[in-house]
XYZ file of C-alpha atoms in Angstrom:
376
model
C 0.062 -0.353 0.074
C 1.813 3.839 -0.938
C 1.771 6.570 1.403
C -0.876 8.416 -0.575
C -3.433 5.453 -0.385
C -2.351 4.984 3.706
C -2.771 8.895 3.913
C -6.300 8.760 2.635
C -7.347 5.981 5.097
C -6.136 7.919 7.902
C -8.210 10.662 7.129
C -10.923 8.606 6.523
C -10.907 7.171 9.746
C -10.486 10.245 11.285
C -14.031 11.945 10.044
C -15.608 8.793 10.327
C -14.388 8.830 13.979
C -15.266 12.469 14.261
C -18.864 11.786 12.354
C -19.422 8.508 15.420
C -18.282 10.710 18.066
C -20.668 13.677 17.370
C -23.364 11.769 17.026
C -22.682 9.754 20.578
C -21.968 13.355 22.007
C -25.512 14.480 20.709
C -27.345 11.333 22.076
C -25.901 11.261 25.446
C -24.879 14.866 26.441
C -27.601 17.506 27.285
C -30.870 15.746 26.462
C -33.041 17.339 28.584
C -34.858 20.493 28.299
C -33.629 22.072 31.525
C -29.656 21.153 30.467
C -30.064 23.286 27.134
C -29.040 27.068 27.786
C -31.495 29.368 28.707
C -31.989 31.047 25.133
C -33.097 27.716 23.623
C -35.114 26.597 26.533
C -37.075 29.978 25.766
C -37.343 29.429 22.403
C -38.477 25.729 22.518
C -41.116 26.939 24.907
C -42.235 29.675 23.606
C -42.731 27.480 20.533
C -44.712 24.973 22.052
C -47.327 27.266 23.522
C -47.777 29.085 19.885
C -48.615 25.236 18.810
C -51.441 24.295 21.507
C -52.488 27.782 21.160
C -52.544 27.461 17.050
C -54.831 24.182 17.650
C -57.414 25.863 19.087
C -57.370 29.098 16.799
C -55.261 29.557 13.880
C -53.428 32.899 13.255
C -54.027 32.476 9.440
C -57.206 31.252 8.332
C -56.968 27.860 6.302
C -53.668 27.469 7.701
C -51.677 26.242 10.758
C -48.653 27.659 10.601
C -46.710 26.167 13.508
C -47.747 22.472 12.291
C -45.220 22.322 9.706
C -42.027 20.559 9.923
C -39.531 23.301 11.256
C -35.847 23.334 12.503
C -34.581 26.234 15.026
C -30.952 26.417 15.083
C -28.812 28.041 17.792
C -26.163 30.564 16.160
C -24.605 30.808 19.244
C -23.760 27.005 19.702
C -21.062 25.496 17.949
C -22.035 22.075 16.999
C -25.041 19.840 17.622
C -27.410 23.101 17.766
C -30.590 22.183 15.334
C -33.786 21.110 17.197
C -36.979 20.153 14.937
C -40.590 20.099 15.753
C -43.299 18.160 13.898
C -40.920 15.657 12.563
C -41.865 12.761 14.754
C -41.218 10.034 12.444
C -37.712 10.353 11.831
C -36.125 6.865 9.558
C -32.909 5.672 8.805
C -29.435 7.375 9.303
C -31.765 10.559 10.754
C -32.705 8.237 13.501
C -29.252 7.369 14.101
C -28.046 10.946 13.773
C -30.666 12.897 15.898
C -31.942 12.528 19.804
C -35.371 12.991 21.453
C -35.099 15.953 23.867
C -37.078 14.707 27.287
C -39.570 16.622 29.645
C -40.836 18.508 26.611
C -44.911 18.510 25.592
C -44.352 17.698 21.904
C -41.925 15.568 20.459
C -38.548 17.544 20.055
C -35.349 16.217 18.048
C -31.978 18.010 18.215
C -30.177 16.775 15.081
C -26.058 15.937 15.094
C -24.119 18.224 13.207
C -22.603 15.545 10.954
C -26.121 14.034 9.826
C -26.073 13.691 6.555
C -29.583 15.621 5.955
C -29.323 18.598 7.776
C -25.716 19.421 7.572
C -26.702 22.560 5.875
C -27.697 23.946 8.919
C -24.249 24.565 9.909
C -23.313 26.915 6.787
C -22.798 30.389 8.402
C -25.156 32.159 5.898
C -28.775 32.192 5.493
C -31.150 32.566 8.499
C -34.118 30.722 7.061
C -34.401 29.268 3.199
C -35.307 31.633 -0.224
C -38.888 30.999 -1.994
C -36.893 28.595 -4.040
C -34.987 26.450 -1.542
C -37.210 23.342 -0.701
C -35.177 21.627 1.807
C -35.921 17.207 2.389
C -35.493 15.235 5.509
C -36.386 12.140 4.897
C -39.894 11.886 3.956
C -40.431 15.507 5.197
C -40.690 18.160 2.432
C -40.315 21.567 2.192
C -38.530 21.414 5.899
C -38.073 25.249 7.366
C -35.518 26.539 8.918
C -34.959 29.441 11.059
C -31.724 30.361 13.440
C -31.641 32.720 16.217
C -29.128 33.872 19.239
C -29.650 35.454 22.679
C -28.675 38.851 20.481
C -32.406 38.073 18.922
C -33.972 38.151 22.101
C -32.456 40.898 23.561
C -33.449 43.087 20.332
C -36.792 42.147 21.073
C -37.156 45.438 23.977
C -37.472 47.458 20.685
C -37.324 45.508 18.018
C -40.050 42.910 18.886
C -40.067 41.498 15.207
C -36.517 40.340 15.946
C -38.121 37.934 18.714
C -37.585 34.199 17.386
C -40.862 33.094 17.390
C -42.304 36.007 15.460
C -39.127 36.322 12.841
C -40.195 32.289 12.091
C -44.119 33.215 11.646
C -43.128 36.192 9.661
C -40.713 34.535 6.860
C -42.732 31.318 7.011
C -45.932 33.284 6.317
C -43.902 34.362 2.884
C -42.368 30.836 2.365
C -46.022 29.285 2.623
C -49.272 31.851 2.630
C -47.750 33.803 0.481
C -46.229 31.734 -2.260
C -48.510 32.490 -5.391
C -48.975 36.210 -4.219
C -47.146 39.002 -6.318
C -44.057 40.483 -5.413
C -43.389 43.392 -4.446
C -42.354 46.275 -6.573
C -39.779 48.928 -6.507
C -41.358 52.418 -5.646
C -40.779 54.209 -9.302
C -42.248 57.303 -8.436
C -41.568 59.789 -5.699
C -43.995 60.863 -3.577
C -45.174 64.752 -3.995
C -45.261 66.885 -1.581
C -49.182 66.712 -1.253
C -48.725 63.025 -1.570
C -46.933 62.636 1.407
C -48.929 64.561 3.555
C -51.972 62.515 2.565
C -49.714 59.982 3.495
C -49.304 61.478 6.850
C -52.673 62.147 7.451
C -53.513 58.599 6.809
C -51.207 58.069 9.821
C -53.042 60.181 12.159
C -55.843 58.015 11.140
C -53.966 54.949 12.096
C -53.040 56.528 15.376
C -56.889 56.690 16.363
C -57.426 53.151 14.882
C -54.782 52.315 17.733
C -56.426 54.155 20.051
C -60.115 52.323 19.666
C -58.548 49.019 19.375
C -56.642 49.277 22.531
C -59.318 50.818 24.161
C -63.336 49.894 23.414
C -62.733 48.107 20.158
C -65.961 49.498 19.036
C -66.968 47.687 15.651
C -69.119 50.858 14.254
C -66.301 53.537 15.441
C -63.486 50.889 13.491
C -65.434 50.498 10.679
C -66.113 54.346 10.137
C -62.406 55.210 10.300
C -61.811 52.783 7.616
C -64.375 54.844 5.910
C -62.606 57.932 6.299
C -59.069 55.991 5.678
C -60.490 55.199 2.172
C -61.627 58.905 1.625
C -57.569 59.984 1.770
C -56.595 56.546 0.141
C -58.418 57.875 -2.935
C -56.581 60.984 -2.885
C -53.496 59.550 -2.718
C -54.252 57.484 -5.505
C -55.463 59.912 -7.505
C -52.044 62.367 -6.981
C -50.052 59.172 -7.535
C -51.781 55.934 -9.118
C -48.824 54.049 -10.091
C -46.792 54.601 -6.341
C -50.300 53.881 -4.232
C -50.459 50.622 -6.768
C -47.026 49.326 -5.655
C -46.936 50.385 -1.695
C -50.290 48.039 -2.259
C -48.542 45.082 -2.973
C -45.540 45.691 -0.217
C -47.711 46.572 2.529
C -49.829 43.005 1.615
C -46.856 40.930 1.828
C -45.075 42.492 4.555
C -47.736 44.482 6.330
C -49.577 40.389 6.806
C -46.374 38.573 8.015
C -45.871 41.266 10.610
C -49.455 41.163 11.096
C -49.002 37.242 11.915
C -45.749 37.756 13.675
C -46.707 40.052 16.040
C -50.005 37.763 16.502
C -47.488 34.734 17.329
C -45.762 37.137 19.919
C -48.674 38.267 21.338
C -49.866 34.749 22.082
C -46.467 33.311 23.948
C -46.883 36.506 26.101
C -44.153 38.718 24.077
C -44.764 42.812 23.488
C -45.201 43.652 19.967
C -46.666 46.875 19.816
C -48.185 48.507 16.343
C -44.857 50.652 17.222
C -41.906 50.340 19.467
C -39.984 53.474 21.103
C -36.087 52.719 21.930
C -37.397 52.173 25.428
C -39.407 49.323 24.561
C -42.784 51.502 25.175
C -45.539 51.929 22.533
C -44.611 54.677 20.132
C -47.256 56.517 17.815
C -47.623 57.521 14.522
C -47.828 61.137 15.536
C -43.960 60.292 17.265
C -42.989 59.224 13.514
C -44.368 62.530 11.603
C -42.470 64.607 14.423
C -39.191 62.644 13.427
C -39.537 63.322 9.592
C -40.553 66.837 10.405
C -37.618 67.510 12.725
C -35.261 65.551 10.047
C -34.371 62.939 12.591
C -36.000 59.752 10.329
C -36.235 60.054 6.537
C -39.538 60.323 4.609
C -38.756 57.217 2.725
C -39.856 54.916 5.811
C -43.640 55.747 4.235
C -42.498 53.267 1.456
C -40.623 50.785 3.317
C -40.302 49.701 6.660
C -43.231 51.737 7.487
C -45.553 49.831 5.335
C -45.006 46.747 7.494
C -46.592 48.447 10.825
C -49.601 50.069 8.953
C -50.054 46.407 7.403
C -50.496 44.963 11.132
C -53.271 47.707 11.829
C -54.971 47.754 9.162
C -55.258 43.670 9.594
C -56.481 43.635 13.333
C -58.880 46.255 12.183
C -60.592 44.133 9.453
C -60.016 41.191 12.077
C -62.870 43.263 13.627
C -65.289 44.465 11.168
C -64.486 41.909 7.998
C -63.294 38.837 9.620
C -63.349 37.244 5.838
C -60.373 39.086 4.881
C -58.086 36.473 5.378
C -59.646 33.808 3.279
C -59.847 36.572 0.682
C -56.264 36.745 -0.110
C -55.749 32.838 0.392
C -58.019 32.874 -2.951
C -55.608 35.409 -4.626
C -53.081 34.121 -7.431
C -50.723 35.929 -9.773
C -53.252 36.380 -12.089
C -55.790 37.804 -9.656
C -53.903 39.828 -7.313
C -55.935 41.304 -4.443
C -54.302 43.662 -1.695
C -55.286 45.179 1.861
C -56.600 48.099 -0.164
C -58.502 46.548 -2.170
C -60.336 44.737 1.015
C -61.223 47.921 2.901
C -63.014 49.046 -0.352
C -64.654 46.151 -0.265
C -65.908 46.210 3.169
C -66.374 50.056 2.751
C -68.617 49.601 -0.216
C -70.357 46.785 0.720
C -71.598 48.287 3.760
C -72.378 51.353 1.966
C -70.208 53.526 4.541
C -70.049 56.755 4.088
C -66.169 58.940 4.817
C -66.231 62.149 5.795
C -65.372 64.964 3.256
C -61.629 65.036 2.330
C -61.942 68.803 3.616
C -63.185 68.052 6.445
C -60.442 65.208 7.311
C -57.860 67.560 6.572
C -59.314 70.013 9.170
C -59.852 67.384 11.843
C -56.253 66.170 11.435
C -54.878 69.131 10.919
C -53.589 68.663 7.205
C -51.827 72.294 7.008
C -49.268 70.683 9.820
C -48.744 67.804 7.365
C -48.251 70.024 4.556
C -45.281 71.990 6.552
C -43.806 68.596 7.273
C -44.041 67.614 3.791
C -41.840 70.731 2.563
C -39.106 70.449 4.300
């Protein structure tokens, strides 16, 4: 046997030994829930709470998102850091390469880092699969994974969307529910001064919606506010139809995903305000308007990250006055798109509601001050 072949045997033997040792450690070390690090315990327990909640009342009609085969990957751990839910019938090498974590309500398995079907989870890039990635683990298809760290939990203090449970539900909504929804287009048409002021006028209506939803939650009041919103929306569409159309597509994608992620957090007792200030307390859209006026925030917020939160506000309002909105969106196709904006018009028209005149709304919500902000 020549030296090169001997070397290959030695290297191969070392690799096999490492694989075996890794699998042995996975099956023998820290195999109870209590023995895992606190971050992982929190993630697993939170997802279990969400699963139990969705069994009784799914967040999104027609789907039970937390019943999908899902793998949570701890980015703070070096190896044996992938924990799976809803994969109770592993077979073959996946049985050898995984171990059951005890003292959990649902069956939670941890994959060894060297398990052949899940080795890709060790790669340092990608916190979740892209839309065109379809991972299979044994008989389980479209296995979804999400990576988390202790930093994500710390950031949730003022960035609640980063909390692992919420982050998973937001991204998985894109991957599952929205697979056949139109993708968001770029905003090629800038807002005019009038267009920006009208968008900020809607921000004041959003504050009124939030105030009512956090208070009495009266259906008639919410319905009237949505009717008023539709009057402003019509004016916005007249001012810049291309922009508002593109905005509707993006808000429907990101706003619905944020609505789902927010609801998931609330169900497990994790705070998630519609808007969150840097000190973790609820913020308002009036604070956003002031920040834009003072030059502390760019007006591009309106067409970008602002759509995530406004979509969640509108979704909660529709839950109260037009609960079939989710199933209508489920019927959307690329050829027949529907936006959250369309649904508000459908509700307002179907109920024969009359919003207040635009000039009256401008007086009520101090439109002149919004024009001043937009002109800066």
